[in-house]
Amino acid sequence: MPAQDEYALLPQRSSPNHSSDDEYSKEYSYVPKSGYYLSTTSLITILVLLVTSSSIALISTLTATHLSSRLQSSDLSISSLPRPNQFIGLENIPADAPERETVFRFPDLIGRISRTQPTHVFNSDEDKGRVEITPEDSMILQWQTPQDGVEDCAIAGVFPIEAERGGKPFMAAGNTHAIEVWNVTAEEIISPSSLNYQTRPSRGILLGTLNVTEDMRDKTHWFVCPEGRIQTVELTCPTENCAVEFLMNFQLPMLTIDLLQREKTSTSLYSRSTNNASCGV
């Protein structure tokens, strides 16, 4: 609390006359000697600061209480959520589960075309099943996939050694380690009697390559082949130094380039009359 004001008598002015009260009041007045005093503005400022501080403290308290309540509510909500298994189910697969069965499908069409003979149709009996791949000649193979739910495919080749070919001729010379397999655009079944270099279907993307050498089993990468659709490929040499020639038929032992399909379920698929496991592709 501020100290009370102290007052002191001012010294008397030197004047010869002190006859009236008015003169006396004029001669003497009182002023504060020492101490503290507050103006109205200072009091208002202090009150504003006090109110502001109280408001800030109240808001902080309410905010902290609200956040604490929200966090407790959030913790309760998270704890009540279901907690699914973090694994994808591989632990449920039997240790001795068999691999998905694969099946070889022999081509419905084996057609040769030659850019040196663009109008010639290779459709005689001696050309039937004959595979000849050179820088000038390529092969068109076609399949119609059955309606069996299988849509994983690859182009696979089996080229056994001479002692295991059953007398079938086979020749591979030059750079035959990467025979190119092209997807071909063909919406309909190709007739062997009309297929030549001029009427050949157009090429699409490169599906992969095959190592066409003796004692080799090879395949391209897997690709999608919708069920019940036509699948057509063209086999070409990758370089000028390349030559492949052999006879392909449905008889054992296998010497072939087939469509390899991989089943998606345990349902068994029909296949050519051979043990698929022995093919090793």
Short mmCIF file of C-alpha atoms in Angstrom, two decimals:
data_model
loop_
_atom_site.label_atom_id
_atom_site.label_comp_id
_atom_site.label_asym_id
_atom_site.label_seq_id
_atom_site.Cartn_x
_atom_site.Cartn_y
_atom_site.Cartn_z
CA MET A 1 0.00 0.00 0.00
CA PRO A 2 1.57 3.38 -0.97
CA ALA A 3 2.87 5.63 1.81
CA GLN A 4 0.82 8.61 2.89
CA ASP A 5 1.82 11.92 1.39
CA GLU A 6 3.83 14.23 3.63
CA TYR A 7 3.50 17.89 3.26
CA ALA A 8 5.95 20.69 4.15
CA LEU A 9 5.39 24.36 4.53
CA LEU A 10 6.88 26.40 1.76
CA PRO A 11 9.12 29.22 2.86
CA GLN A 12 7.43 32.55 3.28
CA ARG A 13 7.91 35.07 0.58
CA SER A 14 9.58 38.27 1.67
CA SER A 15 6.67 40.70 1.90
CA PRO A 16 6.09 43.50 4.37
CA ASN A 17 2.35 43.06 4.52
CA HIS A 18 0.40 40.12 6.04
CA SER A 19 -2.88 41.85 6.63
CA SER A 20 -5.44 39.58 4.92
CA ASP A 21 -6.34 35.91 4.69
CA ASP A 22 -6.24 36.06 0.90
CA GLU A 23 -2.74 37.21 0.97
CA TYR A 24 -1.91 34.51 3.43
CA SER A 25 -3.39 31.82 1.18
CA LYS A 26 -1.49 33.15 -1.73
CA GLU A 27 1.73 33.13 0.15
CA TYR A 28 1.44 29.62 1.49
CA SER A 29 0.49 26.33 -0.34
CA TYR A 30 1.11 22.61 0.25
CA VAL A 31 2.88 20.20 -2.11
CA PRO A 32 3.87 16.53 -1.65
CA LYS A 33 7.27 16.18 -0.05
CA SER A 34 7.95 12.56 -0.82
CA GLY A 35 6.27 9.08 -1.42
CA TYR A 36 4.48 7.16 -4.24
CA TYR A 37 1.25 7.69 -6.06
CA LEU A 38 -0.66 5.83 -8.89
CA SER A 39 -2.50 7.40 -11.73
CA THR A 40 -5.76 6.03 -13.15
CA THR A 41 -3.98 4.81 -16.31
CA SER A 42 -1.54 2.73 -14.28
CA LEU A 43 -4.34 1.07 -12.34
CA ILE A 44 -6.16 0.14 -15.54
CA THR A 45 -2.97 -1.31 -17.05
CA ILE A 46 -2.38 -3.50 -13.99
CA LEU A 47 -5.97 -4.72 -14.02
CA VAL A 48 -5.73 -5.60 -17.74
CA LEU A 49 -2.53 -7.57 -17.15
CA LEU A 50 -4.08 -9.46 -14.25
CA VAL A 51 -7.19 -10.34 -16.26
CA THR A 52 -5.10 -11.41 -19.27
CA SER A 53 -2.86 -13.64 -17.14
CA SER A 54 -5.87 -15.24 -15.51
CA SER A 55 -7.49 -15.88 -18.89
CA ILE A 56 -4.34 -17.49 -20.31
CA ALA A 57 -4.00 -19.73 -17.25
CA LEU A 58 -7.65 -20.76 -17.52
CA ILE A 59 -7.39 -21.53 -21.26
CA SER A 60 -4.21 -23.59 -20.71
CA THR A 61 -5.90 -25.60 -17.98
CA LEU A 62 -8.99 -26.27 -20.12
CA THR A 63 -6.86 -27.24 -23.14
CA ALA A 64 -4.75 -29.66 -21.12
CA THR A 65 -7.88 -31.23 -19.66
CA HIS A 66 -9.44 -31.59 -23.12
CA LEU A 67 -6.30 -33.15 -24.63
CA SER A 68 -5.99 -35.58 -21.75
CA SER A 69 -9.60 -36.61 -22.23
CA ARG A 70 -9.09 -37.05 -26.00
CA LEU A 71 -5.95 -39.14 -25.49
CA GLN A 72 -7.70 -41.39 -23.02
CA SER A 73 -10.62 -41.78 -25.42
CA SER A 74 -8.20 -42.48 -28.33
CA ASP A 75 -6.37 -45.11 -26.28
CA LEU A 76 -9.64 -46.82 -25.55
CA SER A 77 -10.66 -46.73 -29.23
CA ILE A 78 -7.32 -48.14 -30.46
CA SER A 79 -7.34 -50.90 -27.87
CA SER A 80 -10.80 -51.95 -28.98
CA LEU A 81 -9.84 -52.27 -32.68
CA PRO A 82 -9.43 -55.79 -34.13
CA ARG A 83 -5.86 -56.97 -34.54
CA PRO A 84 -5.58 -59.14 -37.69
CA ASN A 85 -2.79 -61.62 -38.28
CA GLN A 86 0.32 -59.83 -39.57
CA PHE A 87 1.37 -62.82 -41.66
CA ILE A 88 0.03 -63.72 -45.13
CA GLY A 89 -0.70 -67.37 -44.42
CA LEU A 90 2.53 -68.98 -45.59
CA GLU A 91 2.71 -70.75 -42.24
CA ASN A 92 -0.44 -72.66 -43.19
CA ILE A 93 1.08 -74.23 -46.32
CA PRO A 94 2.02 -77.86 -45.73
CA ALA A 95 5.74 -78.49 -45.82
CA ASP A 96 5.27 -81.22 -48.41
CA ALA A 97 2.86 -79.26 -50.64
CA PRO A 98 3.37 -80.26 -54.29
CA GLU A 99 4.33 -77.72 -56.92
CA ARG A 100 1.68 -76.59 -59.36
CA GLU A 101 1.38 -78.99 -62.24
CA THR A 102 2.56 -77.90 -65.66
CA VAL A 103 1.33 -79.24 -68.96
CA PHE A 104 2.82 -79.16 -72.47
CA ARG A 105 0.48 -78.37 -75.34
CA PHE A 106 1.57 -79.38 -78.82
CA PRO A 107 0.98 -76.67 -81.48
CA ASP A 108 -2.20 -76.73 -83.54
CA LEU A 109 -0.24 -75.04 -86.35
CA ILE A 110 3.41 -75.44 -87.34
CA GLY A 111 4.02 -73.13 -90.29
CA ARG A 112 7.18 -72.02 -92.01
CA ILE A 113 7.53 -68.71 -93.86
CA SER A 114 10.46 -67.41 -95.91
CA ARG A 115 11.25 -63.86 -96.94
CA THR A 116 13.18 -65.22 -99.94
CA GLN A 117 9.98 -66.96 -101.09
CA PRO A 118 7.29 -64.53 -99.95
CA THR A 119 4.37 -66.18 -101.78
CA HIS A 120 5.33 -69.80 -101.25
CA VAL A 121 3.14 -71.92 -98.94
CA PHE A 122 5.08 -74.66 -97.15
CA ASN A 123 2.19 -77.12 -96.84
CA SER A 124 3.36 -80.35 -98.43
CA ASP A 125 3.61 -83.64 -96.55
CA GLU A 126 7.37 -83.34 -96.34
CA ASP A 127 7.02 -79.88 -94.78
CA LYS A 128 4.52 -81.04 -92.15
CA GLY A 129 6.07 -80.62 -88.70
CA ARG A 130 9.35 -79.48 -90.16
CA VAL A 131 11.02 -76.68 -88.22
CA GLU A 132 13.54 -74.53 -90.06
CA ILE A 133 14.85 -71.30 -88.59
CA THR A 134 17.45 -69.25 -90.45
CA PRO A 135 18.06 -65.55 -91.05
CA GLU A 136 15.62 -65.86 -94.01
CA ASP A 137 13.14 -68.39 -92.57
CA SER A 138 11.02 -68.23 -89.44
CA MET A 139 8.36 -70.41 -87.84
CA ILE A 140 4.76 -69.58 -86.93
CA LEU A 141 3.29 -71.69 -84.09
CA GLN A 142 -0.29 -71.40 -82.93
CA TRP A 143 -2.44 -72.82 -80.12
CA GLN A 144 -6.01 -72.37 -78.96
CA THR A 145 -6.03 -72.53 -75.17
CA PRO A 146 -8.87 -74.53 -73.59
CA GLN A 147 -11.45 -73.20 -71.14
CA ASP A 148 -9.80 -74.65 -68.06
CA GLY A 149 -9.04 -71.56 -65.96
CA VAL A 150 -5.31 -71.67 -66.71
CA GLU A 151 -3.81 -68.35 -67.80
CA ASP A 152 -0.08 -68.70 -66.97
CA CYS A 153 1.91 -69.66 -70.06
CA ALA A 154 5.45 -69.92 -71.39
CA ILE A 155 7.02 -71.18 -74.62
CA ALA A 156 9.18 -74.19 -73.81
CA GLY A 157 11.60 -76.29 -75.82
CA VAL A 158 12.96 -79.80 -75.23
CA PHE A 159 16.03 -80.81 -77.27
CA PRO A 160 17.50 -84.14 -76.06
CA ILE A 161 20.81 -85.66 -77.03
CA GLU A 162 21.00 -87.95 -80.03
CA ALA A 163 20.80 -91.16 -77.98
CA GLU A 164 17.50 -89.97 -76.46
CA ARG A 165 15.83 -88.61 -79.63
CA GLY A 166 14.58 -91.93 -80.98
CA GLY A 167 16.21 -91.37 -84.35
CA LYS A 168 14.65 -87.93 -84.89
CA PRO A 169 16.95 -85.55 -86.80
CA PHE A 170 18.13 -82.37 -85.10
CA MET A 171 20.59 -79.69 -86.22
CA ALA A 172 21.59 -76.44 -84.52
CA ALA A 173 24.51 -74.37 -85.80
CA GLY A 174 25.85 -70.92 -85.08
CA ASN A 175 24.17 -68.58 -82.62
CA THR A 176 21.14 -70.63 -81.53
CA HIS A 177 21.48 -69.90 -77.81
CA ALA A 178 18.88 -67.13 -77.97
CA ILE A 179 16.23 -67.91 -80.61
CA GLU A 180 13.74 -65.05 -80.36
CA VAL A 181 10.11 -65.77 -79.48
CA TRP A 182 7.74 -63.01 -80.64
CA ASN A 183 4.11 -62.62 -79.75
CA VAL A 184 2.04 -62.41 -82.95
CA THR A 185 -1.27 -60.63 -83.43
CA ALA A 186 -3.75 -63.20 -84.73
CA GLU A 187 -7.42 -63.05 -83.75
CA GLU A 188 -8.38 -66.11 -85.79
CA ILE A 189 -7.02 -69.57 -86.47
CA ILE A 190 -4.46 -69.44 -89.28
CA SER A 191 -5.03 -71.78 -92.20
CA PRO A 192 -1.84 -73.68 -93.21
CA SER A 193 -2.92 -73.54 -96.84
CA SER A 194 -2.81 -69.73 -96.93
CA LEU A 195 0.15 -68.94 -94.68
CA ASN A 196 3.18 -67.40 -96.36
CA TYR A 197 5.54 -64.49 -95.80
CA GLN A 198 3.15 -61.99 -97.40
CA THR A 199 0.09 -63.13 -95.41
CA ARG A 200 1.92 -63.56 -92.10
CA PRO A 201 0.41 -61.85 -89.04
CA SER A 202 2.21 -58.84 -87.61
CA ARG A 203 4.64 -59.18 -84.73
CA GLY A 204 3.94 -57.86 -81.26
CA ILE A 205 6.24 -57.85 -78.28
CA LEU A 206 9.24 -60.08 -77.66
CA LEU A 207 8.19 -62.75 -75.15
CA GLY A 208 11.72 -64.02 -74.57
CA THR A 209 14.34 -66.34 -76.03
CA LEU A 210 15.01 -70.07 -76.18
CA ASN A 211 18.33 -71.85 -76.02
CA VAL A 212 17.91 -74.26 -78.94
CA THR A 213 20.93 -76.50 -78.52
CA GLU A 214 21.38 -80.22 -78.00
CA ASP A 215 20.71 -81.57 -74.50
CA MET A 216 18.86 -78.42 -73.52
CA ARG A 217 15.48 -77.77 -71.88
CA ASP A 218 14.56 -74.11 -71.82
CA LYS A 219 11.55 -71.79 -71.60
CA THR A 220 10.64 -68.12 -71.81
CA HIS A 221 9.35 -66.08 -68.90
CA TRP A 222 5.77 -66.75 -67.84
CA PHE A 223 3.17 -64.52 -69.49
CA VAL A 224 -0.60 -64.18 -69.40
CA CYS A 225 -2.55 -66.20 -71.96
CA PRO A 226 -6.33 -65.89 -71.40
CA GLU A 227 -8.24 -69.16 -71.48
CA GLY A 228 -10.17 -69.99 -74.61
CA ARG A 229 -8.08 -67.61 -76.71
CA ILE A 230 -5.70 -68.05 -79.62
CA GLN A 231 -1.99 -67.81 -78.81
CA THR A 232 0.41 -67.33 -81.73
CA VAL A 233 4.19 -66.86 -81.76
CA GLU A 234 6.95 -66.43 -84.34
CA LEU A 235 10.43 -67.95 -83.88
CA THR A 236 13.33 -66.06 -85.51
CA CYS A 237 17.12 -66.08 -85.57
CA PRO A 238 18.79 -63.34 -83.50
CA THR A 239 21.76 -62.93 -85.90
CA GLU A 240 22.85 -63.84 -89.42
CA ASN A 241 24.97 -66.72 -88.10
CA CYS A 242 22.13 -69.00 -87.07
CA ALA A 243 20.50 -72.21 -88.32
CA VAL A 244 18.06 -74.65 -86.69
CA GLU A 245 16.41 -77.64 -88.33
CA PHE A 246 14.49 -80.56 -86.86
CA LEU A 247 11.28 -82.55 -87.21
CA MET A 248 8.58 -81.91 -84.62
CA ASN A 249 5.71 -84.33 -84.09
CA PHE A 250 3.45 -85.59 -81.34
CA GLN A 251 5.35 -88.82 -80.81
CA LEU A 252 7.73 -89.68 -78.00
CA PRO A 253 10.50 -89.02 -77.22
CA MET A 254 9.91 -85.29 -77.01
CA LEU A 255 11.74 -83.07 -79.47
CA THR A 256 9.52 -80.04 -79.53
CA ILE A 257 8.66 -76.41 -78.91
CA ASP A 258 5.36 -76.35 -77.01
CA LEU A 259 3.09 -74.05 -75.07
CA LEU A 260 3.76 -74.70 -71.40
CA GLN A 261 0.85 -73.96 -69.06
CA ARG A 262 0.89 -73.82 -65.27
CA GLU A 263 -2.28 -74.58 -63.33
CA LYS A 264 -3.55 -72.22 -60.66
CA THR A 265 -5.45 -74.81 -58.62
CA SER A 266 -5.07 -78.43 -57.66
CA THR A 267 -7.42 -79.45 -60.47
CA SER A 268 -5.55 -81.81 -62.75
CA LEU A 269 -5.13 -80.91 -66.40
CA TYR A 270 -4.94 -83.21 -69.34
CA SER A 271 -1.59 -83.25 -71.07
CA ARG A 272 0.23 -84.96 -73.84
CA SER A 273 1.07 -88.62 -73.23
CA THR A 274 4.28 -88.08 -71.31
CA ASN A 275 5.49 -87.59 -67.80
CA ASN A 276 5.75 -83.82 -67.37
CA ALA A 277 8.10 -84.16 -64.42
CA SER A 278 10.67 -85.87 -66.61
CA CYS A 279 10.81 -82.91 -69.00
CA GLY A 280 12.61 -80.76 -66.46
CA VAL A 281 11.49 -77.43 -67.93
#
